[in-house]
Short mmCIF file of C-alpha atoms in Angstrom, two decimals:
data_model
loop_
_atom_site.label_atom_id
_atom_site.label_comp_id
_atom_site.label_asym_id
_atom_site.label_seq_id
_atom_site.Cartn_x
_atom_site.Cartn_y
_atom_site.Cartn_z
CA MET P 10 110.31 82.87 68.11
CA LYS P 11 109.47 82.26 71.81
CA ALA P 12 109.82 78.53 71.20
CA ILE P 13 113.31 78.99 69.80
CA LEU P 14 114.32 81.20 72.92
CA HIS P 15 112.99 78.38 75.22
CA LEU P 16 115.00 75.86 73.22
CA LEU P 17 118.17 77.99 73.46
CA LYS P 18 117.64 78.25 77.18
CA PHE P 19 117.18 74.41 77.57
CA SER P 20 120.50 73.99 75.74
CA PHE P 21 122.13 76.48 78.02
CA PHE P 22 120.91 74.40 81.16
CA ALA P 23 122.40 71.22 79.57
CA VAL P 24 125.81 72.88 79.04
CA LEU P 25 125.85 74.40 82.57
CA CYS P 26 125.00 71.08 83.99
CA LEU P 27 127.77 69.43 82.14
CA GLY P 28 130.36 72.11 82.92
CA ILE P 29 132.93 72.52 85.56
CA GLN P 30 130.73 71.88 88.48
CA GLY P 31 128.92 68.83 86.89
CA CYS P 32 125.52 67.18 87.47
CA LYS P 33 125.36 65.27 90.77
CA ASN P 34 123.02 62.42 91.11
CA ASN P 35 120.39 62.40 93.85
CA GLU P 36 122.46 60.41 96.40
CA SER P 37 125.63 62.64 96.09
CA GLU P 38 123.39 65.67 96.03
CA LYS P 39 121.99 64.70 99.51
CA SER P 40 125.38 64.02 101.00
CA ASP P 41 126.80 67.34 99.72
CA ARG P 42 123.77 69.27 100.63
CA TYR P 43 125.53 71.66 103.02
CA LYS P 44 127.78 72.67 100.05
CA LYS P 45 124.61 73.97 98.24
CA PRO P 46 122.55 75.95 100.61
CA ASN P 47 118.81 76.35 100.33
CA ILE P 48 117.54 79.81 99.59
CA VAL P 49 114.44 81.59 100.79
CA PHE P 50 113.87 84.89 99.11
CA ILE P 51 111.17 87.11 100.73
CA LEU P 52 109.89 90.09 98.85
CA VAL P 53 107.39 92.48 100.21
CA ASP P 54 105.37 94.76 97.94
CA ASP P 55 105.56 98.58 98.55
CA LEU P 56 107.21 98.18 102.00
CA GLY P 57 109.15 101.32 102.90
CA LEU P 58 112.59 101.37 104.48
CA HIS P 59 111.14 102.63 107.78
CA ASP P 60 108.06 100.36 107.94
CA LEU P 61 109.86 97.95 110.31
CA SER P 62 110.78 98.05 114.00
CA VAL P 63 114.27 97.20 113.16
CA THR P 64 114.74 100.04 110.75
CA GLY P 65 113.26 102.69 113.14
CA SER P 66 109.41 102.62 113.06
CA THR P 67 107.84 103.17 116.51
CA PHE P 68 104.40 102.37 115.26
CA TYR P 69 104.75 99.17 113.20
CA GLU P 70 105.51 95.95 114.91
CA THR P 71 107.61 93.37 113.04
CA PRO P 72 109.50 91.00 115.40
CA ASN P 73 109.85 88.13 112.72
CA VAL P 74 111.31 90.28 110.11
CA ASP P 75 113.42 91.96 112.68
CA ARG P 76 114.96 88.58 113.58
CA ILE P 77 116.12 88.05 109.98
CA ALA P 78 117.87 91.42 110.08
CA LYS P 79 119.45 90.76 113.51
CA GLU P 80 120.67 87.29 112.55
CA GLY P 81 121.96 88.54 109.18
CA MET P 82 123.45 91.56 107.70
CA ILE P 83 121.72 94.92 107.25
CA PHE P 84 122.65 96.77 104.28
CA THR P 85 121.79 100.37 105.26
CA GLN P 86 122.11 101.62 101.70
CA GLY P 87 120.02 98.93 99.96
CA TYR P 88 118.23 100.06 96.92
CA ALA P 89 115.40 98.64 94.82
CA ALA P 90 116.28 98.93 91.13
CA SER P 91 113.19 101.09 90.41
CA ARG P 92 110.72 103.31 92.20
CA VAL P 93 107.73 100.98 91.10
CA CYS P 94 107.19 97.20 91.18
CA SER P 95 107.63 95.35 87.81
CA PRO P 96 110.85 96.97 86.82
CA SER P 97 112.40 96.27 90.34
CA ARG P 98 111.28 92.65 90.15
CA ALA P 99 112.70 92.09 86.76
CA SER P 100 116.02 93.42 87.93
CA ILE P 101 116.00 90.84 90.85
CA MET P 102 115.26 88.07 88.40
CA LEU P 103 117.67 89.11 85.72
CA GLY P 104 120.64 90.98 87.56
CA LYS P 105 120.28 94.04 85.29
CA PHE P 106 119.17 97.58 85.63
CA THR P 107 115.83 98.42 84.27
CA ALA P 108 117.08 100.60 81.29
CA ARG P 109 119.01 97.50 80.02
CA HIS P 110 116.04 94.93 80.22
CA GLY P 111 113.48 97.47 79.15
CA ILE P 112 110.75 96.93 81.73
CA THR P 113 110.73 100.45 82.90
CA ASP P 114 107.23 100.82 84.31
CA TRP P 115 104.76 98.53 86.13
CA ILE P 116 103.31 96.18 83.50
CA GLY P 117 99.83 97.51 82.37
CA ALA P 118 100.69 101.15 82.88
CA ALA P 119 99.66 103.48 80.05
CA SER P 120 102.27 104.70 77.74
CA GLY P 121 102.42 107.01 74.64
CA THR P 122 99.21 108.79 73.65
CA ASP P 123 97.26 106.35 75.83
CA TRP P 124 98.43 108.36 78.80
CA ARG P 125 96.19 111.27 77.93
CA LYS P 126 93.08 109.03 78.82
CA HIS P 127 94.08 109.65 82.55
CA GLY P 128 93.44 113.42 82.30
CA ARG P 129 96.69 114.36 83.93
CA HIS P 130 97.70 117.01 81.50
CA ASP P 131 101.38 116.31 81.62
CA LYS P 132 104.21 117.82 79.30
CA LEU P 133 105.35 114.39 78.16
CA LEU P 134 103.95 111.13 76.73
CA PRO P 135 105.53 108.31 78.78
CA ALA P 136 107.92 106.02 76.95
CA GLU P 137 107.04 102.49 75.64
CA TYR P 138 108.37 99.54 77.55
CA ASN P 139 108.76 95.83 77.61
CA HIS P 140 105.61 94.04 78.86
CA ALA P 141 107.12 90.68 79.86
CA LEU P 142 110.28 89.25 81.42
CA PRO P 143 112.39 88.67 78.27
CA ALA P 144 112.29 85.07 77.36
CA GLY P 145 115.87 85.12 76.16
CA ASP P 146 117.30 85.96 79.44
CA VAL P 147 118.23 83.42 82.07
CA SER P 148 116.40 84.17 85.25
CA LEU P 149 117.88 83.59 88.68
CA ALA P 150 115.38 80.74 89.03
CA GLU P 151 116.57 79.14 85.88
CA ALA P 152 120.24 79.38 86.78
CA LEU P 153 119.47 77.59 90.15
CA ARG P 154 117.29 75.11 88.52
CA ALA P 155 120.11 74.12 86.16
CA GLU P 156 122.03 73.29 89.36
CA ARG P 157 119.31 70.95 90.45
CA TYR P 158 117.54 73.32 92.82
CA GLN P 159 113.93 72.62 93.34
CA THR P 160 112.18 75.98 92.60
CA PHE P 161 108.96 77.41 94.05
CA PHE P 162 107.17 80.70 93.71
CA ALA P 163 104.25 82.20 95.86
CA GLY P 164 102.57 85.41 95.51
CA LYS P 165 102.80 88.42 93.27
CA TRP P 166 104.61 88.01 89.90
CA HIS P 167 103.59 90.99 87.67
CA LEU P 168 106.08 90.16 85.02
CA GLY P 169 103.85 89.45 82.02
CA ASN P 170 100.72 87.77 80.94
CA GLU P 171 100.16 84.08 80.35
CA GLY P 172 103.25 82.70 78.65
CA SER P 173 105.40 84.82 81.03
CA TYR P 174 104.30 83.34 84.24
CA PRO P 175 106.83 82.06 86.99
CA GLU P 176 106.64 78.64 85.46
CA ASP P 177 107.68 79.98 82.10
CA HIS P 178 110.88 81.44 83.83
CA GLY P 179 112.32 78.80 85.92
CA PHE P 180 109.87 78.04 88.69
CA THR P 181 108.56 74.46 88.83
CA ILE P 182 105.75 75.34 91.21
CA ASN P 183 103.66 78.60 91.12
CA ARG P 184 101.13 79.41 93.90
CA GLY P 185 99.47 82.73 93.08
CA GLY P 186 101.73 84.34 90.46
CA TRP P 187 99.89 85.81 87.41
CA GLU P 188 99.72 89.13 85.58
CA LYS P 189 98.06 91.17 88.31
CA GLY P 190 100.09 93.41 90.61
CA SER P 191 97.47 93.88 93.36
CA PRO P 192 95.46 91.58 95.53
CA ILE P 193 92.23 91.25 93.27
CA GLY P 194 89.28 90.44 95.50
CA GLY P 195 91.28 91.68 98.72
CA TYR P 196 93.43 90.27 101.47
CA PHE P 197 90.74 87.82 102.64
CA SER P 198 89.25 84.81 100.92
CA PRO P 199 87.40 84.57 98.55
CA TRP P 200 89.81 86.41 96.44
CA GLU P 201 90.22 86.33 92.63
CA ASN P 202 93.43 84.59 91.51
CA PRO P 203 93.30 81.62 89.16
CA LYS P 204 96.66 80.52 90.53
CA LEU P 205 95.59 80.32 94.13
CA PRO P 206 92.26 78.50 94.62
CA ASN P 207 90.15 79.65 97.69
CA LYS P 208 89.95 77.12 100.44
CA THR P 209 88.35 78.86 103.48
CA ASP P 210 86.33 82.01 103.52
CA GLY P 211 88.04 84.69 105.43
CA GLU P 212 91.64 83.18 105.07
CA ASN P 213 94.29 85.74 105.12
CA LEU P 214 96.14 86.03 101.86
CA SER P 215 99.58 86.61 103.36
CA MET P 216 99.32 83.71 105.69
CA ARG P 217 97.97 81.40 102.92
CA LEU P 218 101.15 82.31 100.81
CA ALA P 219 103.27 81.53 103.90
CA LYS P 220 101.57 78.24 104.33
CA GLU P 221 102.07 77.20 100.66
CA THR P 222 105.79 78.24 101.21
CA ALA P 223 105.98 76.27 104.50
CA ASN P 224 104.53 73.26 102.87
CA PHE P 225 106.94 73.27 100.12
CA ILE P 226 109.90 73.62 102.57
CA GLU P 227 108.57 70.44 104.36
CA GLN P 228 108.26 68.48 101.17
CA GLN P 229 111.74 69.43 100.02
CA LYS P 230 113.57 69.11 103.27
CA ASP P 231 115.75 66.37 101.85
CA SER P 232 116.57 68.23 98.58
CA THR P 233 117.98 71.56 97.76
CA PHE P 234 115.44 74.38 97.11
CA PHE P 235 114.90 77.98 96.15
CA ALA P 236 111.66 79.34 97.59
CA PHE P 237 110.58 82.77 96.45
CA LEU P 238 107.81 84.15 98.68
CA SER P 239 106.51 87.37 97.07
CA PHE P 240 103.72 88.83 99.10
CA TYR P 241 100.97 90.96 97.62
CA ALA P 242 101.08 92.89 101.04
CA VAL P 243 101.41 95.55 101.61
CA HIS P 244 100.01 96.96 98.36
CA GLY P 245 96.74 98.61 98.31
CA GLN P 246 93.89 98.19 98.59
CA ILE P 247 94.93 98.06 102.23
CA GLN P 248 92.94 95.92 104.55
CA THR P 249 93.09 94.37 107.97
CA SER P 250 90.98 92.61 110.67
CA GLU P 251 89.19 94.49 113.29
CA PRO P 252 91.32 93.37 116.21
CA LYS P 253 94.39 94.43 114.40
CA TRP P 254 92.88 97.86 113.43
CA GLN P 255 91.82 98.27 117.04
CA LYS P 256 95.39 97.60 118.19
CA TYR P 257 97.06 100.13 116.02
CA ARG P 258 94.29 102.70 116.41
CA ASP P 259 94.76 102.57 120.16
CA LYS P 260 98.55 102.76 119.65
CA ALA P 261 98.18 105.93 117.53
CA GLU P 262 96.06 107.48 120.10
CA ALA P 263 98.57 106.56 122.92
CA GLN P 264 101.38 108.10 120.96
CA GLY P 265 99.48 111.23 120.36
CA ILE P 266 97.62 111.98 117.06
CA ALA P 267 99.26 114.66 115.14
CA GLU P 268 97.19 117.64 113.90
CA ARG P 269 98.25 117.11 110.43
CA GLY P 270 98.98 113.96 108.55
CA TYR P 271 99.83 115.38 105.03
CA GLU P 272 101.62 118.09 103.24
CA MET P 273 101.85 118.98 99.57
CA GLU P 274 104.81 117.46 97.58
CA ARG P 275 105.27 118.85 93.96
CA VAL P 276 102.44 117.04 92.41
CA LEU P 277 100.40 115.27 95.18
CA PRO P 278 99.73 115.42 98.87
CA ILE P 279 102.14 113.12 100.82
CA ARG P 280 101.79 111.54 104.19
CA ILE P 281 104.19 112.72 106.86
CA VAL P 282 103.20 110.54 109.81
CA GLN P 283 102.99 106.87 110.54
CA ASP P 284 99.62 106.38 112.23
CA ASN P 285 97.45 104.50 109.64
CA PRO P 286 95.79 101.68 111.72
CA ILE P 287 94.74 99.74 108.66
CA TYR P 288 98.26 99.70 107.30
CA GLY P 289 99.60 98.89 110.65
CA GLY P 290 97.46 95.78 110.72
CA LEU P 291 98.47 94.87 107.23
CA VAL P 292 102.10 95.07 108.00
CA GLU P 293 101.80 92.87 111.15
CA ALA P 294 99.91 90.32 109.21
CA MET P 295 102.77 90.05 106.75
CA ASP P 296 105.25 89.77 109.62
CA GLU P 297 103.25 86.92 111.11
CA ALA P 298 103.35 85.29 107.68
CA VAL P 299 107.18 85.63 107.71
CA GLY P 300 107.17 84.00 111.15
CA LEU P 301 105.47 80.98 109.82
CA VAL P 302 107.99 80.40 107.20
CA LEU P 303 110.95 80.79 109.67
CA LYS P 304 109.32 78.23 111.89
CA ALA P 305 108.97 75.79 108.90
CA LEU P 306 112.67 76.11 108.41
CA SER P 307 113.39 75.50 112.19
CA ASP P 308 110.97 72.65 112.20
CA ALA P 309 112.63 70.94 109.36
CA GLY P 310 116.17 71.44 110.80
CA LEU P 311 117.14 73.56 108.00
CA GLU P 312 117.91 76.96 109.54
CA GLU P 313 121.76 76.50 109.50
CA ASN P 314 121.73 75.49 105.75
CA THR P 315 119.27 78.17 104.42
CA ILE P 316 120.11 81.65 103.20
CA VAL P 317 117.28 84.02 103.76
CA VAL P 318 116.85 87.27 101.95
CA PHE P 319 114.33 90.04 102.84
CA THR P 320 113.66 93.15 100.91
CA SER P 321 111.04 95.29 99.21
CA ASP P 322 110.42 96.26 95.39
CA ASN P 323 110.10 99.92 95.94
CA GLY P 324 109.45 102.70 98.51
CA GLY P 325 106.56 102.89 100.91
CA VAL P 326 103.35 104.38 99.49
CA ALA P 327 103.26 107.85 100.88
CA SER P 328 101.46 109.39 97.89
CA GLY P 329 98.83 107.94 95.57
CA ASP P 330 97.47 104.46 95.79
CA ALA P 331 96.34 104.22 99.44
CA PHE P 332 98.70 106.99 100.88
CA SER P 333 99.60 104.17 103.48
CA THR P 334 102.73 105.33 105.25
CA SER P 335 105.47 108.02 105.69
CA ASN P 336 109.01 107.39 104.57
CA LEU P 337 110.54 110.35 106.55
CA PRO P 338 113.21 111.42 106.90
CA LEU P 339 113.63 110.24 103.37
CA ARG P 340 111.89 112.29 100.90
CA GLY P 341 109.02 110.81 98.65
CA GLY P 342 107.96 107.32 98.48
CA LYS P 343 106.83 104.72 95.81
CA GLY P 344 106.90 106.33 92.30
CA TYR P 345 109.31 109.23 93.52
CA GLN P 346 112.89 109.81 92.17
CA TRP P 347 113.97 110.63 95.79
CA GLU P 348 115.45 108.24 98.26
CA GLY P 349 111.92 107.47 99.67
CA GLY P 350 110.97 105.76 96.36
CA ILE P 351 114.04 103.56 96.06
CA ARG P 352 115.74 102.97 99.30
CA GLU P 353 114.57 99.59 100.93
CA PRO P 354 114.96 97.19 103.74
CA TYR P 355 117.80 94.91 102.45
CA PHE P 356 118.66 91.93 104.69
CA ILE P 357 120.54 88.86 103.87
CA LYS P 358 121.08 86.00 106.51
CA VAL P 359 123.79 83.52 105.82
CA PRO P 360 123.77 81.34 108.92
CA TRP P 361 127.21 80.21 108.77
CA LEU P 362 128.66 83.63 108.57
CA LYS P 363 127.26 84.74 111.88
CA ASN P 364 126.71 88.47 110.95
CA ASN P 365 124.25 88.95 113.87
CA GLY P 366 122.80 92.16 112.61
CA ALA P 367 126.12 93.89 111.36
CA GLU P 368 125.41 96.90 109.29
CA ASN P 369 127.25 97.61 106.04
CA ASP P 370 126.97 100.91 104.30
CA PHE P 371 128.16 99.97 100.82
CA PRO P 372 125.50 100.95 98.31
CA VAL P 373 123.73 97.86 96.91
CA THR P 374 120.89 97.16 94.63
CA GLY P 375 118.27 94.53 93.62
CA ALA P 376 120.46 93.55 90.63
CA ASP P 377 123.17 92.30 93.18
CA PHE P 378 120.80 89.48 94.50
CA TYR P 379 121.46 87.25 91.46
CA PRO P 380 125.35 87.08 91.53
CA THR P 381 125.32 87.09 95.36
CA LEU P 382 123.15 84.01 95.64
CA LEU P 383 125.02 82.19 92.96
CA ASP P 384 128.36 82.87 94.67
CA LEU P 385 127.19 81.93 98.19
CA ALA P 386 125.82 78.64 96.71
CA GLY P 387 129.27 77.93 95.04
CA ILE P 388 127.85 78.25 91.58
CA GLU P 389 129.79 79.73 88.79
CA LEU P 390 128.70 83.31 87.95
CA LEU P 391 127.01 84.33 84.85
CA PRO P 392 128.48 87.87 84.11
CA GLU P 393 126.83 87.95 80.60
CA GLN P 394 123.49 87.70 82.32
CA HIS P 395 123.68 89.57 85.64
CA GLN P 396 125.50 92.47 83.85
CA ASP P 397 124.75 95.17 86.48
CA GLY P 398 124.85 93.07 89.51
CA ILE P 399 127.87 92.38 91.74
CA SER P 400 128.34 89.56 94.32
CA LEU P 401 128.12 90.94 97.84
CA LYS P 402 129.71 87.74 99.22
CA PRO P 403 132.91 89.50 100.27
CA LEU P 404 130.84 91.99 102.32
CA LEU P 405 129.00 89.22 104.07
CA GLU P 406 132.36 87.74 104.86
CA GLY P 407 133.69 90.75 106.44
CA GLU P 408 135.72 92.00 103.66
CA GLU P 409 135.52 95.12 101.39
CA ILE P 410 134.63 95.44 97.78
CA ASP P 411 137.15 97.68 95.83
CA VAL P 412 134.83 98.90 93.28
CA ASP P 413 133.47 102.33 92.64
CA ARG P 414 130.51 101.50 90.46
CA PRO P 415 127.69 104.08 89.55
CA LEU P 416 124.10 102.88 90.24
CA PHE P 417 121.58 103.83 87.67
CA TRP P 418 117.66 104.23 87.67
CA HIS P 419 115.62 105.21 84.58
CA TYR P 420 111.89 105.93 84.88
CA PRO P 421 110.78 107.72 81.64
CA HIS P 422 107.12 107.76 82.94
CA TYR P 423 104.71 109.46 85.20
CA GLY P 424 103.70 107.41 88.15
CA ASN P 425 100.41 107.23 90.06
CA GLN P 426 102.17 108.59 93.07
CA GLY P 427 103.41 112.12 91.81
CA GLY P 428 106.93 111.34 90.66
CA ASN P 429 108.51 112.95 87.48
CA PRO P 430 109.89 111.31 84.33
CA SER P 431 113.63 111.21 85.35
CA SER P 432 116.78 109.20 85.39
CA VAL P 433 119.16 108.97 88.32
CA ILE P 434 122.79 108.14 88.97
CA ARG P 435 124.56 107.64 92.34
CA GLN P 436 128.33 107.61 92.64
CA LYS P 437 129.81 107.44 96.13
CA ASN P 438 127.85 109.94 98.25
CA TRP P 439 126.54 111.90 95.38
CA LYS P 440 123.18 111.55 93.69
CA LEU P 441 122.09 113.38 90.42
CA ILE P 442 118.59 113.42 89.04
CA HIS P 443 117.98 114.26 85.43
CA TYR P 444 114.43 115.44 84.64
CA TRP P 445 113.00 114.63 81.05
CA GLU P 446 110.44 117.34 81.03
CA ASP P 447 112.99 120.22 80.68
CA GLY P 448 116.39 118.74 81.12
CA SER P 449 116.81 120.29 84.54
CA GLU P 450 118.95 118.43 87.06
CA GLU P 451 119.38 118.23 90.97
CA LEU P 452 122.52 117.14 92.87
CA TYR P 453 122.44 115.96 96.40
CA ASN P 454 125.08 114.98 98.83
CA LEU P 455 123.43 111.88 100.64
CA ASP P 456 126.09 112.05 103.34
CA THR P 457 124.81 115.37 104.61
CA ASP P 458 121.38 115.61 103.22
CA ILE P 459 119.51 112.38 103.32
CA GLY P 460 116.27 114.03 103.02
CA GLU P 461 117.32 115.77 99.67
CA GLN P 462 116.33 119.18 100.62
CA SER P 463 119.38 121.14 99.33
CA ASN P 464 120.11 120.93 95.57
CA VAL P 465 123.85 121.71 95.63
CA LEU P 466 124.21 121.54 91.71
CA ASP P 467 125.47 125.23 91.48
CA GLN P 468 128.09 124.72 94.25
CA HIS P 469 129.51 121.61 92.45
CA PRO P 470 129.33 122.14 88.71
CA GLU P 471 132.15 119.86 87.88
CA ILE P 472 130.71 116.95 89.80
CA ALA P 473 127.29 117.40 88.30
CA LYS P 474 128.78 117.62 84.71
CA SER P 475 130.69 114.56 85.11
CA MET P 476 127.83 112.56 86.65
CA SER P 477 125.34 113.83 83.99
CA ASP P 478 127.67 112.80 81.27
CA THR P 479 128.09 109.40 82.72
CA LEU P 480 124.41 108.97 83.09
CA LEU P 481 123.35 110.05 79.67
CA GLY P 482 126.21 108.18 78.05
CA TRP P 483 125.12 105.04 79.93
CA LEU P 484 121.52 105.37 78.80
CA LYS P 485 122.58 105.84 75.17
CA GLU P 486 124.86 102.76 75.43
CA VAL P 487 121.94 100.60 76.58
CA GLU P 488 119.59 102.16 74.18
CA ALA P 489 117.21 103.16 76.94
CA ASN P 490 113.51 103.99 75.96
CA MET P 491 112.57 107.69 76.17
CA PRO P 492 109.50 109.79 76.62
CA GLU P 493 108.35 112.27 73.96
CA LYS P 494 106.77 115.72 74.28
CA ASP P 495 103.05 115.88 74.20
CA ILE P 496 102.05 118.43 71.50
CA GLU P 497 98.47 118.64 73.15
CA PHE P 498 99.83 119.59 76.63
CA ASN P 499 97.71 122.44 78.15
CA ALA P 500 99.29 124.22 80.90
CA GLU P 501 96.14 125.84 82.13
CA LEU P 502 94.50 122.40 82.63
CA ALA P 503 97.66 121.31 84.34
CA GLN P 504 97.54 124.28 86.77
CA LYS P 505 93.84 123.65 87.49
CA ARG P 506 94.49 119.98 88.39
CA HIS P 507 97.26 121.13 90.78
CA GLU P 508 95.04 123.61 92.51
CA ASP P 509 92.54 120.88 92.89
CA MET P 510 95.14 118.71 94.63
CA VAL P 511 95.82 121.60 97.08
CA THR P 512 92.21 122.68 97.77
CA LYS P 513 90.25 119.51 97.48
CA ARG P 514 92.44 116.30 97.68
CA LEU P 515 94.60 117.33 100.61
CA PRO P 516 91.54 118.21 102.90
CA ALA P 517 89.79 114.99 101.79
CA LEU P 518 92.82 112.93 102.79
CA GLU P 519 93.07 114.55 106.25
CA ALA P 520 89.33 113.75 106.70
CA GLN P 521 89.90 110.13 105.67
CA ARG P 522 92.84 109.79 108.12
CA MET P 523 90.73 110.91 111.01
CA GLU P 524 87.99 108.61 109.88
CA PHE P 525 90.42 105.70 110.06
CA LEU P 526 91.32 106.73 113.66
CA SER P 527 87.89 107.29 114.87
CA ASP P 528 86.41 105.01 117.46
CA ASP P 529 83.49 103.88 115.42
CA PHE P 530 85.29 103.20 112.11
CA GLN P 531 83.87 100.22 110.32
CA PRO P 532 84.72 99.68 106.59
CA ASN P 533 81.86 97.15 106.07
CA PRO P 534 80.03 94.60 108.45
CA ASP P 535 82.45 91.72 107.83
CA TRP P 536 85.60 93.79 107.78
CA TRP P 537 86.67 93.15 104.22
CA GLY P 538 85.78 89.41 104.65
CA SER P 539 88.04 88.80 107.69
CA LYS P 540 85.07 87.84 109.79
CA LEU P 541 83.89 84.95 107.41
CA THR P 542 85.89 82.57 109.57
CA LYS P 543 87.08 82.33 113.18
CA ASP P 544 90.59 81.42 112.05
#
């Protein structure tokens, strides 16, 4: 079956090449290169909206990413398509919302009765979901490759096992993309990645991925290319070098170390301050790697003909995983149904449009990248493929988009970070959350309550009813996967787990926070391997 799908896709490429725009030979392609811009897409893992200087952080330092924002357009209401990684990444590649393509959880997460093995004692059994990027879809890379783009992928993939790697979905070159969603072996060489051989002990993973991308840019400077740099940073396990830890430890002290770093959310403790020096160093290393790629474009003389996209796949990790950052004033973080879980840095730099950091407040999503990049490249759109995305080209050109579309999120799962199985719809300034445990709902006015503290469902029953009907109707239309009640649910054990979070986990996290900020902190003698080389 998979072979048949690949054959059908090949046929699609042939038809596309022979269509209206035609296939150009190499010489004409070079002469027309300005008409088909290069594209560099930078995706950071688990980066929160406020984890950048340009988006308001006074703790993290990100001058290179800030430059992309200040030379492009900043979409202030940019969203990931999911609160966790794999679904969001699939939506970027396919131009569809998660309920439509069926990858609704991070690939590898337990579903059905397997969820009980975690000892969570939850009311529902998480829904089943697709475990690979659908072979029958035409990915963004495949669409660009059909237009004679040279395609390159570096970093985190997490969209299927062997047979569903980047090279199976349109990328000619793959450096580091496989089924794992975290940096196995850590952020310093030697790491464990069959798609990224170790070269130098102590080499930084983010910088290595940037070097691979820069080398590709240099090699392809006379062609037209699509380079997708997908950092493993800033996913846990978080690590940094001693000098960077020291820099951010001293900065935290200079800014004044807060008495408390956490408070309880509904299920887990959640970080409320940005003062983690390990995470600060990890963010800075990612930013330095971005700087290397931007320099490669400049050195190759390609800055004026290269679109640069920068975004993240979900909110910053405030609960669960490494409890790395705070997303305040947004509520929640990775895994949560609130804005902290899905609101992202979302920058698009189109050099010839000279946006110069202009801000646009039109709500946009990860599914929009697909049609937007095709449109900017002068390539005919594929509406049957990117069904939920729209082209943002008019906004980038200073115009308006006359469309009042709802945005949908569907997460029929329990995350590692404390979020609840729920589905979400946003229309204009209204956001409604439907919870699958009990059918309850929350309604927020994001214009006046960005922190989602006031559920105004009772004050606006007509709006809530209309939005709920639209959401549930759409989920039925796309045949969304759904969770089921767990007949073995034990309320007493669930309450005991919650009490342990309050009385044990919360104090332990506060103690760990102070350990990270102590003068004599040392994770191990070689600082996670960063001291294995002088580079």
